[in-house]
mmCIF file of C-alpha atoms in Angstrom:
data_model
loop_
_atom_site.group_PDB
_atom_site.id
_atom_site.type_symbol
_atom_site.label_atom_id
_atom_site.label_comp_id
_atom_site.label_asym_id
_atom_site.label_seq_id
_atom_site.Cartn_x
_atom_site.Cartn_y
_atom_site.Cartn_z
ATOM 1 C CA UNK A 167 66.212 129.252 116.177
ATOM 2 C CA UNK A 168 69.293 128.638 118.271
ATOM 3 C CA UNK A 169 68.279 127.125 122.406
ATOM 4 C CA UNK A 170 69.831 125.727 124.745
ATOM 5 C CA UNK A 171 68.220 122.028 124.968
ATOM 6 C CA UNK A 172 70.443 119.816 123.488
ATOM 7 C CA UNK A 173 68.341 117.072 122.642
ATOM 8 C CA UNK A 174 66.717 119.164 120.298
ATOM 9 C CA UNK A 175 69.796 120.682 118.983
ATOM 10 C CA UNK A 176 71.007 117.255 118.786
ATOM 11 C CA UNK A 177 67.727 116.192 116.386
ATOM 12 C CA UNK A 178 68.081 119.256 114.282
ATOM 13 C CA UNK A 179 71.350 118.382 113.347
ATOM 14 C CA UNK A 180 70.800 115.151 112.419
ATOM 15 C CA UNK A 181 67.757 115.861 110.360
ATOM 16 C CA UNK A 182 70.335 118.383 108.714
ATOM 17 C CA UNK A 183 73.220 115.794 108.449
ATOM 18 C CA UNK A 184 71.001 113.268 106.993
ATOM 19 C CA UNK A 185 69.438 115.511 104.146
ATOM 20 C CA UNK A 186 72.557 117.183 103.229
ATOM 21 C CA UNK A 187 74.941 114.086 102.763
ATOM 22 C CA UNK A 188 74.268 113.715 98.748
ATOM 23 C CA UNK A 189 75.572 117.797 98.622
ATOM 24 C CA UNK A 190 77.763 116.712 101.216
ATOM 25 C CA UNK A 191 79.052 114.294 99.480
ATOM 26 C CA UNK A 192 79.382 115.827 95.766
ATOM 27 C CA UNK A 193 81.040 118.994 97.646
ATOM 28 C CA UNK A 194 83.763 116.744 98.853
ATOM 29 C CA UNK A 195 84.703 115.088 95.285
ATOM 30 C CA UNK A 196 84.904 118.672 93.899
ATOM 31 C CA UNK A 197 87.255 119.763 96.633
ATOM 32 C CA UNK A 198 89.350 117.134 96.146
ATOM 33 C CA UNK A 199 89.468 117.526 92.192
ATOM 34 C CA UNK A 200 89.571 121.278 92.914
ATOM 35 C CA UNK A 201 92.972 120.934 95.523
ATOM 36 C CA UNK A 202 94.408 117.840 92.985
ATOM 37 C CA UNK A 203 94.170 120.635 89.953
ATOM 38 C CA UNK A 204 96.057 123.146 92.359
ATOM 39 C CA UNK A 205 99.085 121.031 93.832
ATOM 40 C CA UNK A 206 99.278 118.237 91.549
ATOM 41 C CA UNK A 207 101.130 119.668 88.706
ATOM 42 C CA UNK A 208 103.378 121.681 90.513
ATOM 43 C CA UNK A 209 106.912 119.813 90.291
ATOM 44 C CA UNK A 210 108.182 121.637 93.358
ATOM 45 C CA UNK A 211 105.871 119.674 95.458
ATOM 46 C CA UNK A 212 105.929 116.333 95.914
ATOM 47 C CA UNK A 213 102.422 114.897 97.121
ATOM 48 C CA UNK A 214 101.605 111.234 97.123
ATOM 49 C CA UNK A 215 98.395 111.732 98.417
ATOM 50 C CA UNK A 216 95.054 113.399 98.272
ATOM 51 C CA UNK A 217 91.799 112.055 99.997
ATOM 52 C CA UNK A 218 88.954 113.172 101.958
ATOM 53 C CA UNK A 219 86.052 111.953 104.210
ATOM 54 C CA UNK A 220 82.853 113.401 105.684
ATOM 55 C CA UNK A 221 82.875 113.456 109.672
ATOM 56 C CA UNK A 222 80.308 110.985 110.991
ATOM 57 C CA UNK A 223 77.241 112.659 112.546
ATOM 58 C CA UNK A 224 77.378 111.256 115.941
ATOM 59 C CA UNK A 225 81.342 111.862 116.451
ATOM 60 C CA UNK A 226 80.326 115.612 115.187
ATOM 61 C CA UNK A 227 77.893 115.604 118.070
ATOM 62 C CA UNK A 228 80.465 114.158 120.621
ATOM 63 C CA UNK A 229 83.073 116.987 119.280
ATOM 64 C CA UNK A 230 80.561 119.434 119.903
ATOM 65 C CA UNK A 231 79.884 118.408 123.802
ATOM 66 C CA UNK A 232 83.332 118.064 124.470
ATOM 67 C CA UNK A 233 84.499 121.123 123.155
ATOM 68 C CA UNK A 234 81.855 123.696 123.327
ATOM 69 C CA UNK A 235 78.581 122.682 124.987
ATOM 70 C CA UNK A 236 79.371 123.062 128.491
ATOM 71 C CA UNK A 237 80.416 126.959 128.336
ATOM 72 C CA UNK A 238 77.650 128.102 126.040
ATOM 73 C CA UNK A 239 75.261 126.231 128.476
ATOM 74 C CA UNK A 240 76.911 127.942 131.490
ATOM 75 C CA UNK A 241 77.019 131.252 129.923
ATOM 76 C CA UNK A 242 73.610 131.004 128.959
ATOM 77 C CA UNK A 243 73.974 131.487 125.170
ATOM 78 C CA UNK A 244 71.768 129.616 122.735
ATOM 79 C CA UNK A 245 73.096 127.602 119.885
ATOM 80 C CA UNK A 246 73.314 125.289 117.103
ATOM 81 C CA UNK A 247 75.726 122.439 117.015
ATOM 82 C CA UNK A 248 76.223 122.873 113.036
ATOM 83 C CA UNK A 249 78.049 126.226 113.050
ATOM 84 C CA UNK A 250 80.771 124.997 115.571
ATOM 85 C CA UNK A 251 81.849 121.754 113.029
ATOM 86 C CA UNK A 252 84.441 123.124 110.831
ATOM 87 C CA UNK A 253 85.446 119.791 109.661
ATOM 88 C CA UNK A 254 82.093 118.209 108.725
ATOM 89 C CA UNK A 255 84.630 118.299 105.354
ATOM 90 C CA UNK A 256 87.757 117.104 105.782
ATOM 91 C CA UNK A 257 90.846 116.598 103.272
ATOM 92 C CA UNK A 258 93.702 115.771 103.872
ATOM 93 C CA UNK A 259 96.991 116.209 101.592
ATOM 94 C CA UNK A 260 100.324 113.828 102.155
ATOM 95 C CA UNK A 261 103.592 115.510 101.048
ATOM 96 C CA UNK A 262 106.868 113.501 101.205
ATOM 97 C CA UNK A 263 108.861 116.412 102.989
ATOM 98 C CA UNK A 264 108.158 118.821 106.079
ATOM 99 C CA UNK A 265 109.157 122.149 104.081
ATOM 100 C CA UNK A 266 106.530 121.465 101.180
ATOM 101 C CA UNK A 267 103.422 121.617 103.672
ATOM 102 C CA UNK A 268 104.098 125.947 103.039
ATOM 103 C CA UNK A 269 104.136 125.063 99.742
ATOM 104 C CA UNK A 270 100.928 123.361 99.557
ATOM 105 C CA UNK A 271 99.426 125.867 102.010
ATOM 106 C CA UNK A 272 100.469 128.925 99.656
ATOM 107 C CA UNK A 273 98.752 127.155 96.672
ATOM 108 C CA UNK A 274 95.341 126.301 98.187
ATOM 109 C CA UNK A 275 95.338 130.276 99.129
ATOM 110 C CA UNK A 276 95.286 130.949 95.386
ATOM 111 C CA UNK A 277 91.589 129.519 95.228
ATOM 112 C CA UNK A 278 90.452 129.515 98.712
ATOM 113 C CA UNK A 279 89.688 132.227 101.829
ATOM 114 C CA UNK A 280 91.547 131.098 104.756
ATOM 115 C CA UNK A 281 89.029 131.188 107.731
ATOM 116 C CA UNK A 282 91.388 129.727 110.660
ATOM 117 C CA UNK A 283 95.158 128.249 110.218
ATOM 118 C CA UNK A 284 96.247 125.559 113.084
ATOM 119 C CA UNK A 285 99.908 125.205 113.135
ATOM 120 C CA UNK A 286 100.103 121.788 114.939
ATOM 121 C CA UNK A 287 104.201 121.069 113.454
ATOM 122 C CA UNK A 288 105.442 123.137 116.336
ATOM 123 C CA UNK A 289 103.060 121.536 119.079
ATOM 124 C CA UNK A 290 105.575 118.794 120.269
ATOM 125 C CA UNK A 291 104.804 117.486 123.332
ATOM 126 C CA UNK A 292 103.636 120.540 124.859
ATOM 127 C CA UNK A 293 101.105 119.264 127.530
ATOM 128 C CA UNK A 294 100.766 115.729 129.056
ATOM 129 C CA UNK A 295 97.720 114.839 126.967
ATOM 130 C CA UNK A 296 99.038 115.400 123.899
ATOM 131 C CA UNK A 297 101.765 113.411 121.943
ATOM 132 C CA UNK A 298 103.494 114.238 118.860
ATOM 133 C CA UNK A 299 102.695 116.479 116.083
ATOM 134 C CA UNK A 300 99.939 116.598 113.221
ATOM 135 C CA UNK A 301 100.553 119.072 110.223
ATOM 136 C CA UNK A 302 99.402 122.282 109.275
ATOM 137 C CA UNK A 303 95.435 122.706 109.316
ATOM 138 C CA UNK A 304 93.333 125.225 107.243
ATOM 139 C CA UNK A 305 89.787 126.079 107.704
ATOM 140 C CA UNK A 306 88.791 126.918 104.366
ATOM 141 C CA UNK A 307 86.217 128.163 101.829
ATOM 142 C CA UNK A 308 86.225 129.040 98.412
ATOM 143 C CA UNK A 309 87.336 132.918 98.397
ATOM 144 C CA UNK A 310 84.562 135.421 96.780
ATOM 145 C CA UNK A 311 85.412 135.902 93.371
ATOM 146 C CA UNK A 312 85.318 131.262 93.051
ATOM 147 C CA UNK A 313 81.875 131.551 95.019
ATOM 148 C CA UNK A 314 80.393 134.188 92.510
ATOM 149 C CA UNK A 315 81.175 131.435 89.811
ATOM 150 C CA UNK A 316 78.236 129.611 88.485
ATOM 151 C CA UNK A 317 80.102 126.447 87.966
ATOM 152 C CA UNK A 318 80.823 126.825 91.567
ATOM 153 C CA UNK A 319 77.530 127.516 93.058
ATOM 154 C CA UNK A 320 77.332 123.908 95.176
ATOM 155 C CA UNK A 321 80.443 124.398 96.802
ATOM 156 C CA UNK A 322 79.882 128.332 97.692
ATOM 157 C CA UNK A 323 77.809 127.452 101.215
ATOM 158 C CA UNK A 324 80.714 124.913 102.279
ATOM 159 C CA UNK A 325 83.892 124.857 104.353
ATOM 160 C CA UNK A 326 86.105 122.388 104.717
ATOM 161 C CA UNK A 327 89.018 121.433 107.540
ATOM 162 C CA UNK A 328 92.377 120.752 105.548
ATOM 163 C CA UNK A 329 94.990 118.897 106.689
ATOM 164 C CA UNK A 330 98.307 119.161 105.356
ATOM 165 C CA UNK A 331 100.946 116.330 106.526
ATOM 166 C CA UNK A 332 104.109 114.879 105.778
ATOM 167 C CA UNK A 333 103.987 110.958 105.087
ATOM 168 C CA UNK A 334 105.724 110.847 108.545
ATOM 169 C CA UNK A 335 103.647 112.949 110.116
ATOM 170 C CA UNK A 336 100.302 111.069 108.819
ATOM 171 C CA UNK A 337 101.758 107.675 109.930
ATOM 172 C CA UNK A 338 102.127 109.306 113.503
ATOM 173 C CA UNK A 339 98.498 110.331 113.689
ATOM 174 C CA UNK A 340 97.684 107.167 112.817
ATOM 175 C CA UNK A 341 99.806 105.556 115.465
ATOM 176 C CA UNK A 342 98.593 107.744 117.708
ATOM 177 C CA UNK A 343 94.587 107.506 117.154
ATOM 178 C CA UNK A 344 95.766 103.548 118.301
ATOM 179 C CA UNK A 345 96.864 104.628 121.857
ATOM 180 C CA UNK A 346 94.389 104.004 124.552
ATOM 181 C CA UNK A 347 93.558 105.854 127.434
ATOM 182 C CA UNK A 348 96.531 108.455 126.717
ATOM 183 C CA UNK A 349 94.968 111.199 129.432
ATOM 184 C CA UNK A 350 95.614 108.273 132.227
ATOM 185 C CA UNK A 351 99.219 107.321 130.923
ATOM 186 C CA UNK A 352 101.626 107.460 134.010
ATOM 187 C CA UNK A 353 103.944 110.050 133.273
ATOM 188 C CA UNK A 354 107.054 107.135 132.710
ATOM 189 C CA UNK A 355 105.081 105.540 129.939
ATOM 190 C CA UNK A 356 104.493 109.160 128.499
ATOM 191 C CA UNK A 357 107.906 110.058 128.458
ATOM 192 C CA UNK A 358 108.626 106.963 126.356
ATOM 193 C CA UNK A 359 105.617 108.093 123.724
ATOM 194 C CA UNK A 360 107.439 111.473 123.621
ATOM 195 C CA UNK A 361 110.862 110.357 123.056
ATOM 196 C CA UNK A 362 109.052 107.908 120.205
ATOM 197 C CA UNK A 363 107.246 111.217 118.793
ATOM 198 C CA UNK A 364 111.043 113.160 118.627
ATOM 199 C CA UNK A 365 112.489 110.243 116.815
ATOM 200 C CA UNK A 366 109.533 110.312 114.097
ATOM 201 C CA UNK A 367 110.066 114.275 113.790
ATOM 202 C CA UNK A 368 113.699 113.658 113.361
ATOM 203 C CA UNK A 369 112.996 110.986 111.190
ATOM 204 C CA UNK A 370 111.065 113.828 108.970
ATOM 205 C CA UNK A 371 114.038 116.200 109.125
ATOM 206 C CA UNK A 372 116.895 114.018 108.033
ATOM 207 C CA UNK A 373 114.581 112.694 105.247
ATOM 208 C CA UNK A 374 114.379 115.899 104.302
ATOM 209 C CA UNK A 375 118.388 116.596 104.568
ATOM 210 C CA UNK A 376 119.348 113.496 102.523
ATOM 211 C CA UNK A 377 116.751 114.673 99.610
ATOM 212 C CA UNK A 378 118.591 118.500 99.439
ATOM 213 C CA UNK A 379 121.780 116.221 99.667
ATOM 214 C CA UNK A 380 121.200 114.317 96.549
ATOM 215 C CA UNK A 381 120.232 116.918 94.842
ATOM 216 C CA UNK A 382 123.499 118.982 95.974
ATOM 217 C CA UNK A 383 125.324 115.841 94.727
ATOM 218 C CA UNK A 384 123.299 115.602 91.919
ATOM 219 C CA UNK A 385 124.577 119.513 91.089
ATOM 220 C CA UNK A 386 127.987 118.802 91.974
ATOM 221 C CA UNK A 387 128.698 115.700 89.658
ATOM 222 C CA UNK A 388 131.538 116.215 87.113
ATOM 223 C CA UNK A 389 130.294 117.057 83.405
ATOM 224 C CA UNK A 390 132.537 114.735 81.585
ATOM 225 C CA UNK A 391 130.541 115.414 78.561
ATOM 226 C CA UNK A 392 130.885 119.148 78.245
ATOM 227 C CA UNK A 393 134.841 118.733 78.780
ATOM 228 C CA UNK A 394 134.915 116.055 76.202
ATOM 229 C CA UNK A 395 133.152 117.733 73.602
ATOM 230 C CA UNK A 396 135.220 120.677 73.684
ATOM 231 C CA UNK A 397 137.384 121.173 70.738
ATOM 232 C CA UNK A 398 140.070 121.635 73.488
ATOM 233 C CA UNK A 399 139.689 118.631 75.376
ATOM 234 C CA UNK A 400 142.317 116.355 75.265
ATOM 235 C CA UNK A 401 141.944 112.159 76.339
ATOM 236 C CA UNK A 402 142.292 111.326 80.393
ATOM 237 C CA UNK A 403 146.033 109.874 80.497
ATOM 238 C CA UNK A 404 146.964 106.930 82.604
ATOM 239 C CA UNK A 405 147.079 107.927 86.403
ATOM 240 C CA UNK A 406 144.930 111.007 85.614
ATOM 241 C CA UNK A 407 141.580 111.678 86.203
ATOM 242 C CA UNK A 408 140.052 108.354 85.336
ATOM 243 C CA UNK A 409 141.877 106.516 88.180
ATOM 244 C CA UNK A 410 141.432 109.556 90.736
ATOM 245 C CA UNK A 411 139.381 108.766 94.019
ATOM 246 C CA UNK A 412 135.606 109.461 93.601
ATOM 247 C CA UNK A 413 135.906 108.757 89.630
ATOM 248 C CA UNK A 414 133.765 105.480 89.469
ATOM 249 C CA UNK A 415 130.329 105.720 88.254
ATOM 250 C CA UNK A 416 127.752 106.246 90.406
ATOM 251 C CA UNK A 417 124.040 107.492 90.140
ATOM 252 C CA UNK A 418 124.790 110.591 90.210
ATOM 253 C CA UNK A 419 127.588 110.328 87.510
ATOM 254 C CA UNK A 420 125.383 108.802 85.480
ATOM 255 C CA UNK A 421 122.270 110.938 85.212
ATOM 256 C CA UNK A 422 124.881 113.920 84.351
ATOM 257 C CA UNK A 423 126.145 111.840 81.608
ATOM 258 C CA UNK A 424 122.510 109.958 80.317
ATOM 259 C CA UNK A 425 120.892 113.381 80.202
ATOM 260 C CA UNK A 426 123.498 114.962 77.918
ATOM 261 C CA UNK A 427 122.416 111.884 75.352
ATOM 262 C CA UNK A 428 118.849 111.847 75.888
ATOM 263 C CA UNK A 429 117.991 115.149 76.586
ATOM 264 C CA UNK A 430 114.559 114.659 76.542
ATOM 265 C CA UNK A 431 114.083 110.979 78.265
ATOM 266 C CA UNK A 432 113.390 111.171 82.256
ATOM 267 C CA UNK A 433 115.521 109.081 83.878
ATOM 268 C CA UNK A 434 113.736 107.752 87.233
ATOM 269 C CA UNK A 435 115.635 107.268 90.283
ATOM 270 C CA UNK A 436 115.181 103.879 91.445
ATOM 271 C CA UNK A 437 115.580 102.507 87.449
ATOM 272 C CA UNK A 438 118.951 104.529 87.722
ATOM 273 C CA UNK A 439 120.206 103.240 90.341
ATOM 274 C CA UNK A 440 119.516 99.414 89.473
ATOM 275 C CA UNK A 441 121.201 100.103 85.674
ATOM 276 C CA UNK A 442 124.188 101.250 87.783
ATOM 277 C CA UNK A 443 124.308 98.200 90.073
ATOM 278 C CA UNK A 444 123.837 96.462 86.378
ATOM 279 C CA UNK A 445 126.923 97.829 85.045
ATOM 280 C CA UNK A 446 129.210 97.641 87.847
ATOM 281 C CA UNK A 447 128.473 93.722 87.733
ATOM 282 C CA UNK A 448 129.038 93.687 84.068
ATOM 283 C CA UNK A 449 132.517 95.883 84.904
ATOM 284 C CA UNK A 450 133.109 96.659 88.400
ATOM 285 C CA UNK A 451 136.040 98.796 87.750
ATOM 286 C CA UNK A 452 134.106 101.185 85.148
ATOM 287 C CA UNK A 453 134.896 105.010 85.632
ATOM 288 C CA UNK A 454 132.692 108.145 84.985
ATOM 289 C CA UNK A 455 135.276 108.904 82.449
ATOM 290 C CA UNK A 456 135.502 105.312 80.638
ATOM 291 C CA UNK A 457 131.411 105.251 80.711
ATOM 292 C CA UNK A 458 131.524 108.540 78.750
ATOM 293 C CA UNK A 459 134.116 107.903 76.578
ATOM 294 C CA UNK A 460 132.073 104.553 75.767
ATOM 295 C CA UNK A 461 129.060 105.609 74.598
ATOM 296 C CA UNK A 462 130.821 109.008 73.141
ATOM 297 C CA UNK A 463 132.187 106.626 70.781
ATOM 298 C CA UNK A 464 129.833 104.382 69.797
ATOM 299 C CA UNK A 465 126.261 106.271 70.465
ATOM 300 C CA UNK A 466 126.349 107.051 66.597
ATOM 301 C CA UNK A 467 126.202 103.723 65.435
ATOM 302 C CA UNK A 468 123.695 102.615 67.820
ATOM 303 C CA UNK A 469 121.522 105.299 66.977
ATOM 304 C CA UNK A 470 121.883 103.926 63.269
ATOM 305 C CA UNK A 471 120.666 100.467 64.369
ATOM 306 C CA UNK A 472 117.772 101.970 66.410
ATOM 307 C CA UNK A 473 116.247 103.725 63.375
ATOM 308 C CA UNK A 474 116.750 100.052 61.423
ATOM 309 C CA UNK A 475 115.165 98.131 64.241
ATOM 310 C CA UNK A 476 112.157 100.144 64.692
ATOM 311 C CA UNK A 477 111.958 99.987 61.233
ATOM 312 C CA UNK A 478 111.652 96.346 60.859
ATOM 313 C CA UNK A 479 109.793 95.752 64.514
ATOM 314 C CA UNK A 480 107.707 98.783 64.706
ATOM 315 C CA UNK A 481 105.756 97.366 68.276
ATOM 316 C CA UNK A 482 109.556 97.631 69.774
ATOM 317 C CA UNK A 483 111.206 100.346 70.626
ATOM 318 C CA UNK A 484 115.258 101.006 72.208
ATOM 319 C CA UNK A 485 114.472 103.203 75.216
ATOM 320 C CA UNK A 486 117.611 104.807 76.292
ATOM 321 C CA UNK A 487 118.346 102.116 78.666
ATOM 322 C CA UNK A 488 118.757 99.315 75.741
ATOM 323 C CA UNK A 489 120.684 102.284 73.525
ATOM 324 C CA UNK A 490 123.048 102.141 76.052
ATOM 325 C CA UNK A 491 123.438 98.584 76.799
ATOM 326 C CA UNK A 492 123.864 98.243 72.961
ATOM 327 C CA UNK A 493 126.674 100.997 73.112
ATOM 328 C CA UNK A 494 128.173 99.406 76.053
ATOM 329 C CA UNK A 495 128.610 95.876 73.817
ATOM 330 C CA UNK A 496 129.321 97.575 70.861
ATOM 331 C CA UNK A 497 132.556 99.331 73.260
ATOM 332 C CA UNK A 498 133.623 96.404 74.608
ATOM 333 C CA UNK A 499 131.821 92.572 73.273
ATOM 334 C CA UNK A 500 133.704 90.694 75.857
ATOM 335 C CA UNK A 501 133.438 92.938 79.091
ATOM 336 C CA UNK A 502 129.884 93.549 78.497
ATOM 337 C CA UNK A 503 128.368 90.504 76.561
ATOM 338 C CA UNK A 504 126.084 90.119 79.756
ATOM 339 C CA UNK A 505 124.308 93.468 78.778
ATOM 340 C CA UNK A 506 122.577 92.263 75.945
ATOM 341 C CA UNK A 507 120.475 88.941 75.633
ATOM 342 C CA UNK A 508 121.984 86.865 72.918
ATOM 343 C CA UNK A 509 119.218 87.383 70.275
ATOM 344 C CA UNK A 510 119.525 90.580 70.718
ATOM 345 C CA UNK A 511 123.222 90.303 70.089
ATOM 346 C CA UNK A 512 122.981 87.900 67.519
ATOM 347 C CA UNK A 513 120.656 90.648 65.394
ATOM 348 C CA UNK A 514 122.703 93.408 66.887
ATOM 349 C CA UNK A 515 126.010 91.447 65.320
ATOM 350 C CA UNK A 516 124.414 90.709 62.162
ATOM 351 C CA UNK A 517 123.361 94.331 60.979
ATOM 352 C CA UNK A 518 126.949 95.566 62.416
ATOM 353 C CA UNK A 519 128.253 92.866 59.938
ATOM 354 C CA UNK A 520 125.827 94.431 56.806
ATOM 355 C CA UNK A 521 126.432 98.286 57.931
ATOM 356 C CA UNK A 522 128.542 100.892 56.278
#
């Protein structure tokens, strides 16, 4: 029965804590395979991060006095500490951009009841106590028809706190749990926390700007290939296109091109852009155009040699990294010699010497 002496309430809840924390505990891993299931596969969501903890019993205790104890006790109501810990559970999810936290938000709601949504992104320096921002936090519980399941049955008496945070955002809450005494701060040293906060929520914006620019970039890229393969397209003259400003290779340039060979390879970002750097060493002058063209012309023949090699050396594969590099040679031996180690020229040369 609820009371109002809080030692006892106090011992009750510990003799709870302690003999739940093995369902505590197994409730936790299944909420975190249960939310990795949901956001995980989803490729318009990037999340680098899902993890989870169970709230210590004697912080729960502390949360309790601070936040509730002295109004039920002055308004004469009799309670229990365990009903007023919504995050005895906690997850939290780390997205890499501000706008996915919706995202992730709108997918938990597919499996869970929403009790209580805290919007803390728009809670920027509101009062002097309070610095920065934290995320979007759910209280949540498995919604009715997931709690009727049977394979579901230890989770069904459970809630859990989510928190769902930007990379950004989760580095400031770290930062922040570090400052001490941040209710005394005189009000010049706050101002300088603030200003700090704005700059990390800023940071999170333009990181989010620079990803939709990429990809606009990305979209925007010339298609050499379709023009080329057109049975109208006609060769870049001298002076044309090729030399035009913004016609050199880049990233970008690239991945429009690579795909159109490869259809099905995923080029990744970072090994992109160190191939690029690779072949602007190899020919610093190289076009968008002239890159095309290149491999255009020779892709045939190295695809010839790939099925021999793998043939003969089953344990190594041509990725479409070293199908290029081999077209690259094959286009031009002297210019890009440096793109091939020589053994791999030397048996590159010799079956070119053999072929049809």
């Amino acid at each position: 029965m609820p009371s109002l002496d809080f030692d006892l309430e106090k011992s009750r809840f510990h003799a709870f804590y302690g003999q739940n924390l093995p369902l505590l505990k197994n409730a936790l891993e299944s909420f975190i395979a249960l939310l990795t299931d949901l956001v995980a596969p989803s490729a318009a969501m990037d999340v680098t991060k899902i993890e989870g903890r169970i709230k210590d019993a004697d912080e729960c205790v502390r949360k309790f006095s601070r936040k509730y104890r002295a109004a039920l006790e002055d308004s004469g109501t009799p309670y229990e500490i365990r009903p007023y810990i919504t995050d005895l559970i906690g997850l939290r999810v780390v997205c890499l951009y501000e706008d996915e936290l919706e995202k992730v938000a709108y997918a938990v709601k597919s499996q869970f009841e929403v009790i209580e949504v805290t919007d803390k992104v728009s809670a920027v320096e509101g009062t002097e106590s309070a610095f920065g921002y934290k995320g979007l936090h759910l209280d949540l519980r498995l919604d009715a028809a997931h709690r009727a399941l049977p394979s579901h049955a230890l989770l069904a008496p459970f809630a859990f706190e989510l928190q769902i945070r930007t990379i950004i955002q989760d580095s400031w809450s770290v930062l922040d749990h570090k400052i001490k005494y941040k209710k005394a701060i005189p009000g010049p040293l706050k101002r300088r926390i603030n200003v700090l906060a704005a700059l990390f929520e800023l940071a999170d914006r333009e990181f989010r700007h620079i990803r939709d620019a990429t990809e606009a970039e990305l979209r925007l890229a010339p298609d050499e290939t379709v023009a080329q393969d057109s049975p109208h397209a006609t060769s870049t003259p001298p002076g044309g296109q090729d030399s035009a400003p913004g016609s050199g290779l880049n990233a970008f340039t690239f991945l429009k091109i690579a795909t159109h060979f490869f259809k099905d390879f995923e080029f990744e970002p970072h090994k992109v852009d160190m191939f690029v750097d690779d072949i602007h060493t190899w020919s610093p002058d190289i076009t968008r155009a002239r890159f095309n063209s290149l491999l255009r012309q020779t892709i045939g023949i190295v695809k010839r040699y790939k099925q021999h090699h793998e043939e003969q050396h089953p344990s190594s594969q041509l990725n479409p990294y070293t199908v290029i590099r081999h077209c690259l040679y094959l286009g031009n031996k002297e210019v890009y010699a440096r793109a091939l180690r020589k053994a791999s020229r030397d048996a590159f040369d010799a079956w070119l010497a053999t072929a049809d």
